[in-house]
Coordinates of C-alpha atoms in Angstrom, one line a residue:
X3 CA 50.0 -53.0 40.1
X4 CA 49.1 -53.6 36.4
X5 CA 45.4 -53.0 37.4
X6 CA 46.3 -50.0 38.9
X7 CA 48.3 -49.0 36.0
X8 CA 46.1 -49.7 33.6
X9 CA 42.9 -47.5 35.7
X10 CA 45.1 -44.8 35.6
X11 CA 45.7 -44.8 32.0
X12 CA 42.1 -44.8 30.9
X13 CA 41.6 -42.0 33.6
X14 CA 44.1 -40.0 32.2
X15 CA 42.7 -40.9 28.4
X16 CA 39.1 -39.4 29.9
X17 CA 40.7 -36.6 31.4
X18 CA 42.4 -35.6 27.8
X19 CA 39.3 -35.9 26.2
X20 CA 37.4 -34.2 28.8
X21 CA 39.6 -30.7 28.4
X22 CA 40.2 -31.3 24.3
X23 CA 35.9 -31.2 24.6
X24 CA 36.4 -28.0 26.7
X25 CA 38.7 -26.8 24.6
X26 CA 36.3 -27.2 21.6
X27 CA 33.4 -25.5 23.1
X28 CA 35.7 -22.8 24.3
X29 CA 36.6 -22.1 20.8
X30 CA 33.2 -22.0 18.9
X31 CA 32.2 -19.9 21.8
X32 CA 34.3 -17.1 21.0
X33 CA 33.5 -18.3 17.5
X34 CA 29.8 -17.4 18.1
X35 CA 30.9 -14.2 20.1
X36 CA 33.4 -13.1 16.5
X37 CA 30.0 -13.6 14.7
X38 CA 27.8 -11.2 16.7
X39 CA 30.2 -8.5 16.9
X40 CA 31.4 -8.8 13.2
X41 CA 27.9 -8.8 12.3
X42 CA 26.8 -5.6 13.9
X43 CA 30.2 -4.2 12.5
X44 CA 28.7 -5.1 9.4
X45 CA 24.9 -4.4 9.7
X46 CA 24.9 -1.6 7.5
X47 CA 26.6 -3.1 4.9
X48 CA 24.3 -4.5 2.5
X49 CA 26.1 -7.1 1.1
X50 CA 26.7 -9.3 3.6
X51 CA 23.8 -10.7 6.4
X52 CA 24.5 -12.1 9.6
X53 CA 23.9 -15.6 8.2
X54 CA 26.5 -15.4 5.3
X55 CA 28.6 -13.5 7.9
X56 CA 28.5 -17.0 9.9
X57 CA 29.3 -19.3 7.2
X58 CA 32.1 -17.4 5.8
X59 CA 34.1 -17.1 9.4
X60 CA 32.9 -20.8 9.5
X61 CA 35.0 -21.3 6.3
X62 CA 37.9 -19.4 7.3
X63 CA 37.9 -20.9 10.9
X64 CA 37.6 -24.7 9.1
X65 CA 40.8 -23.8 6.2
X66 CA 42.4 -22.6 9.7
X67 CA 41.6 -26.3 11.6
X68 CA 42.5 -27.5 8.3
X69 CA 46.0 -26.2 8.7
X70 CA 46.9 -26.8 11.9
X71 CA 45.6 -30.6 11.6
X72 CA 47.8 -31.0 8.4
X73 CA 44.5 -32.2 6.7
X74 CA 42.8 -34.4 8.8
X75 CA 39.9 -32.1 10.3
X76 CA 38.1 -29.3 9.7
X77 CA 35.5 -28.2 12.8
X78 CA 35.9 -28.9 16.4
X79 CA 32.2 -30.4 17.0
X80 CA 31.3 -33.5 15.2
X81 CA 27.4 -32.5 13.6
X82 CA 24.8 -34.8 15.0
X83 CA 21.1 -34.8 14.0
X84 CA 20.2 -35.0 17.5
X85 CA 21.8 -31.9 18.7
X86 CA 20.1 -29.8 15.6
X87 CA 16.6 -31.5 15.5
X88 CA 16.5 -32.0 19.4
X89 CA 18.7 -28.2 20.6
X90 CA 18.4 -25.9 17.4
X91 CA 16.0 -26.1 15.9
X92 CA 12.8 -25.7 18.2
X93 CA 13.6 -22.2 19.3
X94 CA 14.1 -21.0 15.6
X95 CA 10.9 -22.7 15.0
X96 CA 9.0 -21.9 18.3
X97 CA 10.2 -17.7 17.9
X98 CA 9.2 -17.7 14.0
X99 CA 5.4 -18.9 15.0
X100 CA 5.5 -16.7 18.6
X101 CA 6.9 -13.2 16.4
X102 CA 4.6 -13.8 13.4
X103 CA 1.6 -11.1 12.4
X104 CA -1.0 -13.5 13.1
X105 CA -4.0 -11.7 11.4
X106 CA -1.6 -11.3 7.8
X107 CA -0.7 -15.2 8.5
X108 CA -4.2 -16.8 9.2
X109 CA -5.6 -14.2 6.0
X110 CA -3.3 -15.9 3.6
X111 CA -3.6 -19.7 5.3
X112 CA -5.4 -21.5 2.7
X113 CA -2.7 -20.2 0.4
X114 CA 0.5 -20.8 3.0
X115 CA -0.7 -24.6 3.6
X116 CA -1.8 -25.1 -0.4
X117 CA 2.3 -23.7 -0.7
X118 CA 4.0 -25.9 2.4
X119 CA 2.3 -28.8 1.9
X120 CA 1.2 -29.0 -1.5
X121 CA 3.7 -27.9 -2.6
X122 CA 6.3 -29.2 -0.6
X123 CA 5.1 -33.2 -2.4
X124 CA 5.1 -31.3 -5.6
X125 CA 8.6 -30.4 -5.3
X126 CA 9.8 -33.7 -3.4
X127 CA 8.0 -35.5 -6.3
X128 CA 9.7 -34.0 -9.0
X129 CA 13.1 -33.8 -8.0
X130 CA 12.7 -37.8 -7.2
X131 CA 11.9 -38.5 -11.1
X132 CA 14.6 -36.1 -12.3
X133 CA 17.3 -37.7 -9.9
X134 CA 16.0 -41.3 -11.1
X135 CA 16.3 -40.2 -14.5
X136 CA 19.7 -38.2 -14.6
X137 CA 21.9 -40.1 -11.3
X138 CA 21.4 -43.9 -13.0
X139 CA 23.3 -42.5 -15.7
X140 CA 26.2 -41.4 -13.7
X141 CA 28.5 -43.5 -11.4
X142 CA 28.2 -42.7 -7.7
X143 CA 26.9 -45.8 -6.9
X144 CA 23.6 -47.7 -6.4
X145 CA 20.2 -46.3 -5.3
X146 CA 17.0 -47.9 -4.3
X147 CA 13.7 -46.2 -5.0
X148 CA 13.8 -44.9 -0.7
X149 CA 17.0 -43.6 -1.7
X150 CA 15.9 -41.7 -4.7
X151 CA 12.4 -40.3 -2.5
X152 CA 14.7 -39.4 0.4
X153 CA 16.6 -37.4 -1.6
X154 CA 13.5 -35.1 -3.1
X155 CA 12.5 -35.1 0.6
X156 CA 16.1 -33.6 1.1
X157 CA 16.0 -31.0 -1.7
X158 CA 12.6 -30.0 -1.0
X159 CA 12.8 -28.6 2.2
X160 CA 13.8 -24.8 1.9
X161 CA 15.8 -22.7 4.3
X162 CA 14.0 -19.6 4.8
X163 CA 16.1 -18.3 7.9
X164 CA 18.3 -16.2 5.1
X165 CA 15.6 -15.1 2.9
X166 CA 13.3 -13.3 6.0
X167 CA 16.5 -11.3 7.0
X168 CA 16.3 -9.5 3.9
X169 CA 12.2 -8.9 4.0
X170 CA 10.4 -6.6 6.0
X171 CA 7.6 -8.0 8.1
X172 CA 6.0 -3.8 7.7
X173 CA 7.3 -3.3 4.6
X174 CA 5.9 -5.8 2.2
X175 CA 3.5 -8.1 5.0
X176 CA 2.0 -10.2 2.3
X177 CA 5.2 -11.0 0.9
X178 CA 6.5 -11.6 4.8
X179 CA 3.6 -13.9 5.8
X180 CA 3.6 -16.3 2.3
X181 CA 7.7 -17.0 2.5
X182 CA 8.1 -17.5 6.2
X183 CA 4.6 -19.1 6.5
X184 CA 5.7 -21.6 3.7
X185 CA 9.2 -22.2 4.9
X186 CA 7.7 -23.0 8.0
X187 CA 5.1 -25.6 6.8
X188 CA 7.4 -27.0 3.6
X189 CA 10.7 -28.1 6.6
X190 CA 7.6 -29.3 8.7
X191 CA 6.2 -31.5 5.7
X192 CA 9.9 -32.5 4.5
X193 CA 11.0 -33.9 8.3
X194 CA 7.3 -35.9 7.8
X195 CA 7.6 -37.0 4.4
X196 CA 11.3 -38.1 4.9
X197 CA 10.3 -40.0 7.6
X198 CA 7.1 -41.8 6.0
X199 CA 9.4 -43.2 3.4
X200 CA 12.4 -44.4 5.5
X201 CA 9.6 -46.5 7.4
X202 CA 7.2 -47.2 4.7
X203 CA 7.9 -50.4 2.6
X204 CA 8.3 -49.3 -0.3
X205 CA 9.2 -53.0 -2.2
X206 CA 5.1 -53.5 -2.5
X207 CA 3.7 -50.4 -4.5
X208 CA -0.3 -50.3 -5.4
X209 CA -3.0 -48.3 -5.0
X210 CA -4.2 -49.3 -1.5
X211 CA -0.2 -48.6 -0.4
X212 CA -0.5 -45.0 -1.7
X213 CA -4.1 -44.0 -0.2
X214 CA -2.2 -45.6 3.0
X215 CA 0.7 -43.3 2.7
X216 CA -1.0 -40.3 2.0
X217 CA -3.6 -40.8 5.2
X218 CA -0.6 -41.4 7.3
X219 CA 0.6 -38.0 6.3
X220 CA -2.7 -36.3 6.7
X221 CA -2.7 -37.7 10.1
X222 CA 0.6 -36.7 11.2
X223 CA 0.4 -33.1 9.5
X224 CA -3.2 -33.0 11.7
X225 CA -2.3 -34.3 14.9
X226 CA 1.1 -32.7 15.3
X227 CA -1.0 -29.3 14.8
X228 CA -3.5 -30.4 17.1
X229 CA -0.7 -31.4 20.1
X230 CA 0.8 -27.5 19.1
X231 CA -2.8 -25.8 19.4
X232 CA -3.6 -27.8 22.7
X233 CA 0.0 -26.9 24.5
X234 CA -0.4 -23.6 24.0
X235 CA -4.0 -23.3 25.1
X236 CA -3.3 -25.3 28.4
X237 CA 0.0 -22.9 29.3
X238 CA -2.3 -20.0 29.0
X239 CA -5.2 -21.7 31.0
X240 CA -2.9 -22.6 33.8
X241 CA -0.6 -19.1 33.8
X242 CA -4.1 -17.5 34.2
X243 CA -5.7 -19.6 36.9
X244 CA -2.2 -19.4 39.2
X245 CA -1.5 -16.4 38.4
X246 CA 2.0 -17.2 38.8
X247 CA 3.1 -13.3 38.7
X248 CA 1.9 -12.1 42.3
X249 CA 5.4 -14.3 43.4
X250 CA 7.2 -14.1 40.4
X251 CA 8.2 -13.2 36.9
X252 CA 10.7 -16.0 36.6
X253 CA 7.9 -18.7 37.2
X254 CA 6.1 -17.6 34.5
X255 CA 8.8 -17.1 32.4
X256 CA 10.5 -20.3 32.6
X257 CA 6.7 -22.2 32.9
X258 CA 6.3 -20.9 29.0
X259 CA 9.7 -21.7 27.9
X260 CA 9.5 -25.2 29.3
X261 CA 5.4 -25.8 27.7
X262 CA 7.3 -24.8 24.6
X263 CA 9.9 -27.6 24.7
X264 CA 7.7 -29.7 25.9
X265 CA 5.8 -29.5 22.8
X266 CA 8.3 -30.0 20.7
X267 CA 9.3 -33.6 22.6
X268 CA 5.8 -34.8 22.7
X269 CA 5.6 -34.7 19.3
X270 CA 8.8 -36.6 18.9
X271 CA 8.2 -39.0 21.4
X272 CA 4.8 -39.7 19.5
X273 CA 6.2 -39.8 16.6
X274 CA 4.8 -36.8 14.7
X275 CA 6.2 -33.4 13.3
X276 CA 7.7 -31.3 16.2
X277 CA 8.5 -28.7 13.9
X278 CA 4.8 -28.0 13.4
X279 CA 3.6 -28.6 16.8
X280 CA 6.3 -26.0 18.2
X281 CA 5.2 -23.2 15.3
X282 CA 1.7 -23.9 16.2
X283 CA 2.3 -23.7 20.0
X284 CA 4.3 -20.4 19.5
X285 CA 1.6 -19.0 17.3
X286 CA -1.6 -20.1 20.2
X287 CA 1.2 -18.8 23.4
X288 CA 1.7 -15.3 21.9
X289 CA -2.0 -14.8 21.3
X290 CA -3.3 -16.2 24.3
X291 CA -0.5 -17.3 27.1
X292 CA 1.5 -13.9 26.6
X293 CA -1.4 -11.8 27.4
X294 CA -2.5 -13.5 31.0
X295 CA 1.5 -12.8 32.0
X296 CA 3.1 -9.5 34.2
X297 CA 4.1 -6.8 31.8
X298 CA 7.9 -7.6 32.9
X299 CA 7.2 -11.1 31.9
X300 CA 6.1 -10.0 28.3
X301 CA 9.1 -8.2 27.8
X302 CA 11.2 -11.0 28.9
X303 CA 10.2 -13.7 26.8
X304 CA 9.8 -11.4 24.0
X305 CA 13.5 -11.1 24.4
X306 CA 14.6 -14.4 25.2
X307 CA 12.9 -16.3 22.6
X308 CA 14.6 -14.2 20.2
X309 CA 18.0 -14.1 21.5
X310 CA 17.5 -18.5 21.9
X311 CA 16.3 -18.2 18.6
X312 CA 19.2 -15.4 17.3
X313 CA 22.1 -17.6 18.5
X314 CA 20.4 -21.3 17.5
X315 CA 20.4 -19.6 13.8
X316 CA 23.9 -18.6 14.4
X317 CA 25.4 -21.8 15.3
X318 CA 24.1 -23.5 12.4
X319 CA 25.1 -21.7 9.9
X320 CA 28.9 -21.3 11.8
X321 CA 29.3 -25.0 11.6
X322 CA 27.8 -25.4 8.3
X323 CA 30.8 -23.2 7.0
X324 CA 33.1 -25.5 9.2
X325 CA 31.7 -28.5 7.6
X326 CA 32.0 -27.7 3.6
X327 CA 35.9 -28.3 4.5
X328 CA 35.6 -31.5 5.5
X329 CA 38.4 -33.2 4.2
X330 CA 37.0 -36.9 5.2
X331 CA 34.1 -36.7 2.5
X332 CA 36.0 -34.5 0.2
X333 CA 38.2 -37.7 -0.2
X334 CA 35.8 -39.5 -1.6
X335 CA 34.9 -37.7 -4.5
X336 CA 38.3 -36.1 -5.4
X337 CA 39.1 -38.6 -8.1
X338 CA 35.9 -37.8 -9.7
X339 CA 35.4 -33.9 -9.5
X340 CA 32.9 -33.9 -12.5
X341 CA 30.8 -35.8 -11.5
X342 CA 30.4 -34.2 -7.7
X343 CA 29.9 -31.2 -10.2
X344 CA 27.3 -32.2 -12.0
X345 CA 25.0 -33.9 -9.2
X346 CA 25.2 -30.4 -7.5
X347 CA 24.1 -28.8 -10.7
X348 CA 21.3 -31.7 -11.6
X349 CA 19.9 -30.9 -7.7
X350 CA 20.0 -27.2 -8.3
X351 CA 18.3 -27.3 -11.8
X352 CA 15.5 -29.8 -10.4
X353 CA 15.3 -27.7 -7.1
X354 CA 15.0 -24.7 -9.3
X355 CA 12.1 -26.7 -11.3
X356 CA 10.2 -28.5 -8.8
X357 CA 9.6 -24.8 -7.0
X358 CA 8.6 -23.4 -10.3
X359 CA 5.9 -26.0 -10.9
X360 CA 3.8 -25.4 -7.5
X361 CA 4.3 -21.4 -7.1
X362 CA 3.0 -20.2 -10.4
X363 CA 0.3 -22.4 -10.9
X364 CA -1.3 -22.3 -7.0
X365 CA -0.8 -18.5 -7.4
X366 CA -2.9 -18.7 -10.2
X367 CA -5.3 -20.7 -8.3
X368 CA -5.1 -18.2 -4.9
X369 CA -5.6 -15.2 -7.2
X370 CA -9.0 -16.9 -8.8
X371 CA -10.2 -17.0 -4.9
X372 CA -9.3 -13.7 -4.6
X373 CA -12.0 -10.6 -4.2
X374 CA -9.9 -7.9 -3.8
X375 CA -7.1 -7.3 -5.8
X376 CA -4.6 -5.9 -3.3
X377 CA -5.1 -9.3 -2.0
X378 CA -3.8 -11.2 -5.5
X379 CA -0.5 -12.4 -5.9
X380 CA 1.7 -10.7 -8.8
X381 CA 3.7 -11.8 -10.8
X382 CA 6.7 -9.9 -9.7
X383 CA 5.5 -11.1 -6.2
X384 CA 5.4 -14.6 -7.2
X385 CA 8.6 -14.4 -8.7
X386 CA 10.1 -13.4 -5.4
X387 CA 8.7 -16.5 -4.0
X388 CA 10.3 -18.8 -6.2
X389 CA 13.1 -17.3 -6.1
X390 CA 12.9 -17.0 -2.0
X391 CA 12.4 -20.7 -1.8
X392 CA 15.3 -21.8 -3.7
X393 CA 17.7 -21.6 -0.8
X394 CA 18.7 -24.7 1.0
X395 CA 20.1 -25.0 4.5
X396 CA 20.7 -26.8 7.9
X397 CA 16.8 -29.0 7.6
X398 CA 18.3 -30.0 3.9
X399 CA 21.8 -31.2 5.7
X400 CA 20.4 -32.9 8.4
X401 CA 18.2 -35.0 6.7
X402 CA 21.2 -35.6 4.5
X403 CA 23.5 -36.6 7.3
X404 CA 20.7 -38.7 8.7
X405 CA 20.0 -40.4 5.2
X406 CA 23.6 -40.8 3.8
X407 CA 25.9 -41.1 6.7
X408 CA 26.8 -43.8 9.8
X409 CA 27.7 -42.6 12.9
X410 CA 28.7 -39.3 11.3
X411 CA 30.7 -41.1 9.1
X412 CA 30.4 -41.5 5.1
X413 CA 31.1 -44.8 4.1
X414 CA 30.5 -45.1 0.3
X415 CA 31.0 -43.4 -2.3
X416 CA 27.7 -42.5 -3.5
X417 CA 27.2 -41.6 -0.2
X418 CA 29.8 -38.9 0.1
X419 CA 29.3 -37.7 -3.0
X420 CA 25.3 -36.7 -1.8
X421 CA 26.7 -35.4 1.5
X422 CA 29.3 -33.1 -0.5
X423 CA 26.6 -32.2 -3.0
X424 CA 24.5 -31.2 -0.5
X425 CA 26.5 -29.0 1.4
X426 CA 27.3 -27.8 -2.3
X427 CA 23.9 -26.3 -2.8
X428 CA 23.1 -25.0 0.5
X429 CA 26.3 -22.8 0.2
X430 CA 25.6 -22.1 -3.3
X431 CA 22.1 -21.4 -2.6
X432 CA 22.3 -19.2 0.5
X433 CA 25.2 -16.9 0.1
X434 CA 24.9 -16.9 -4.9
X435 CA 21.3 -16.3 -4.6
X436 CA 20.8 -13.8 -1.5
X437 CA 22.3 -11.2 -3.6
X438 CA 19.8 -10.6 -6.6
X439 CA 17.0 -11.2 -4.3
X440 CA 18.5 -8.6 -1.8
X441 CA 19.2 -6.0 -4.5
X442 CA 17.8 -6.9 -7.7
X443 CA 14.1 -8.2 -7.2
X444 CA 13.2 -6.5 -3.9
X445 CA 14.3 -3.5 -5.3
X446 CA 11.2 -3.4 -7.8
X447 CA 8.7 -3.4 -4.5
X448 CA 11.0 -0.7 -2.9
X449 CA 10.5 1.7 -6.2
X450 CA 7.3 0.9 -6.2
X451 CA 6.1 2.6 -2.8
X452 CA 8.4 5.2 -4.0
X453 CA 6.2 6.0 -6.5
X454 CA 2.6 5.6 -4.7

């Protein structure tokens, strides 16, 4: 009778948490829904996008949770890497290389990779001194040297989801193709540098250990292109030899979607960069894979990788709002406000710098390989760059979570206080900074055609 008693307890304990999960979902479903339609309520308003449209409902739902909970939670999923590495993130990725204007991309490559990768270690290199000089002289606790290299990891990855709403792939293409071609390659080099240093040993520094470091990187940044390039090429040879169309559409349709995914975990199960390999794959499918498909097949994936994509980008940025009110590592840092304040502001000043020091100077050295001068970067362009690059998003917090938290579950303080000061800057970053480069910089190129 006790046994009896006892299996239907923890039956009924599953069921509860079986419908409070259903629940959940059912709620940042209609969540999801509020943000589309509020967004195209909102499209021609220019001062809000439909990302910052998304993390402000994502606020207001999280003080809402916030209330109801009397304190104790603010979102109705719990954030796991896995779901936005392993669910999220490959479609956003995967649509960004398969939409891309290949022949603006591959004219500015040299330039894209000399920004994304290059530039990416500049960045991650500078905003690792300036943490280990300004954060041992405040007290949130004790780093170690991975700590302090994760961390410009972190901060250099950019989030340039926000930025590309506002620029027009017609409009200003070389612009289009150096921001979204660099955000693409700097969160690909980010994810591979973050990773190289939380396996590397970094207690035996020398020469030999660096060389060693730096051909690992080389060899993932190589190979996970390679795996992309060779995905993409086989789901075209095969599409084209079966000629899967004569049955059906669907085949083909869900044959490319799956190749695509299938990418993306190859490169994670060998350990390389599945955010490249997926870009790369996307870029090879829609020049070679989308052209031996029906026409009804083109127009089907054209629209579903877009809509995956649309409402992977939506999520994250609705939870991200949801998240910033998270009272559990608010607590933390609540009898220290100033200094919460001024990590944020260090990380923003050094993001602000490490960006500086690789876009002027390799646009200097792109323009001296230049012929033409249409070709050359200006300065105004440049600016735009920097300024582009400066936001910080979802790649930024999930390295963060991965890096500072256990089980999604800040125990230190020094811990908290990274996770809060990261969420800090991505909301500072995306929603402070899209307004002057929606209406003050890009305004200067809009006057300009004017005039021509």
């Amino acid at each position: 009778m006790t046994m009896f008693a006892s299996l239907t307890s923890k039956m009924l304990s599953v069921s509860t948490s079986d419908h409070a999960s259903v629940v959940s979902l059912n709620l940042f479903v209609a969540l999801l829904c509020a943000c589309i339609v509020i967004g195209h309520l909102l499209e021609e308003n220019r001062w809000m996008n439909e990302s910052i449209t998304a993390l402000l409902i994502g606020l207001g739902t999280g003080v809402v949770i916030l209330l109801i909970s009397r304190g104790k939670n603010s979102h109705l999923l719990v954030f796991s890497e896995d779901l936005f590495f392993i669910y999220l993130l490959p479609p956003i990725i995967f649509n960004a290389g398969f939409q891309v204007k290949k022949k603006q991309f591959f004219r500015n490559f040299v330039t894209i990779m000399a920004f994304g990768a290059i530039g990416t270690v500049v960045s991650c290199t500078i905003i690792s001194l300036g943490a280990i000089q300004f954060f041992k002289k405040l007290d949130i606790g004790t780093f170690d040297l991975g700590d302090f290299l994760a961390i410009g990891a972190i901060f250099a990855a950019t989030d340039s989801v926000c930025t590309l709403q506002v620029l027009n792939q017609d409009e200003t293409p070389l612009l289009y193709s150096l921001v979204f071609g660099e955000g693409v390659v700097n969160d690909a080099t980010s994810v591979v540098l973050f990773n190289a240093i939380q396996s590397f040993d970094l207690t035996h520094l020398n020469h030999e250990a660096a060389f060693q470091f730096l051909g690992n990187f080389f060899y993932l940044f190589l190979l996970s292109t390679g795996l992309g390039v060779a995905t993409g090429l086989i789901s075209a040879y095969v599409i084209k030899k079966l000629y899967f169309g004569r049955h059906s559409t669907d085949r083909e349709v869900a044959l490319m979607m799956l190749m695509a995914y299938l990418s993306y975990m190859l490169a994670e199960l060998f350990a390389l960069s599945g955010i490249l390999t997926v870009f790369f794959c996307g870029i090879v499918m829609s020049h070679y894979t989308w052209h031996n498909v029906t026409e009804s097949s083109r127009i089907t994936t054209k629209h579903a990788f877009a809509t995956l994509s649309f409402l992977a980008e939506t999520f994250i940025f609705l939870y991200v709002g949801m998240d910033a009110l998270d009272i559990e590592k608010w607590r933390f840092v609540s009898d220290s406000p100033g200094t919460s304040v001024a990590v944020s502001s260090i990380l923003m000043g050094l993001v602000m710098l490490g960006r500086a020091a690789f876009v002027f100077p390799l646009s200097f050295l792109s323009n001296l390989a230049k012929k033409h001068q249409s070709e050359k970067i200006s300065i105004k362009q440049q600016v735009v760059i920097w300024w582009a690059g400066l936001m910080r998003g979802a790649v930024s917090m999930a390295l963060a979570y991965n890096k500072f938290t256990r089980s999604g579950h800040t125990e230190l303080r020094g811990n908290a206080i990274m996770i809060t000061s990261t969420i800090t800057v991505c909301l500072f970053s995306t929603m402070v900074r899209y307004l002057p480069l929606r209406f003050g910089l890009l305004n200067v190129f809009s006057l300009q055609r004017c005039c021509q």
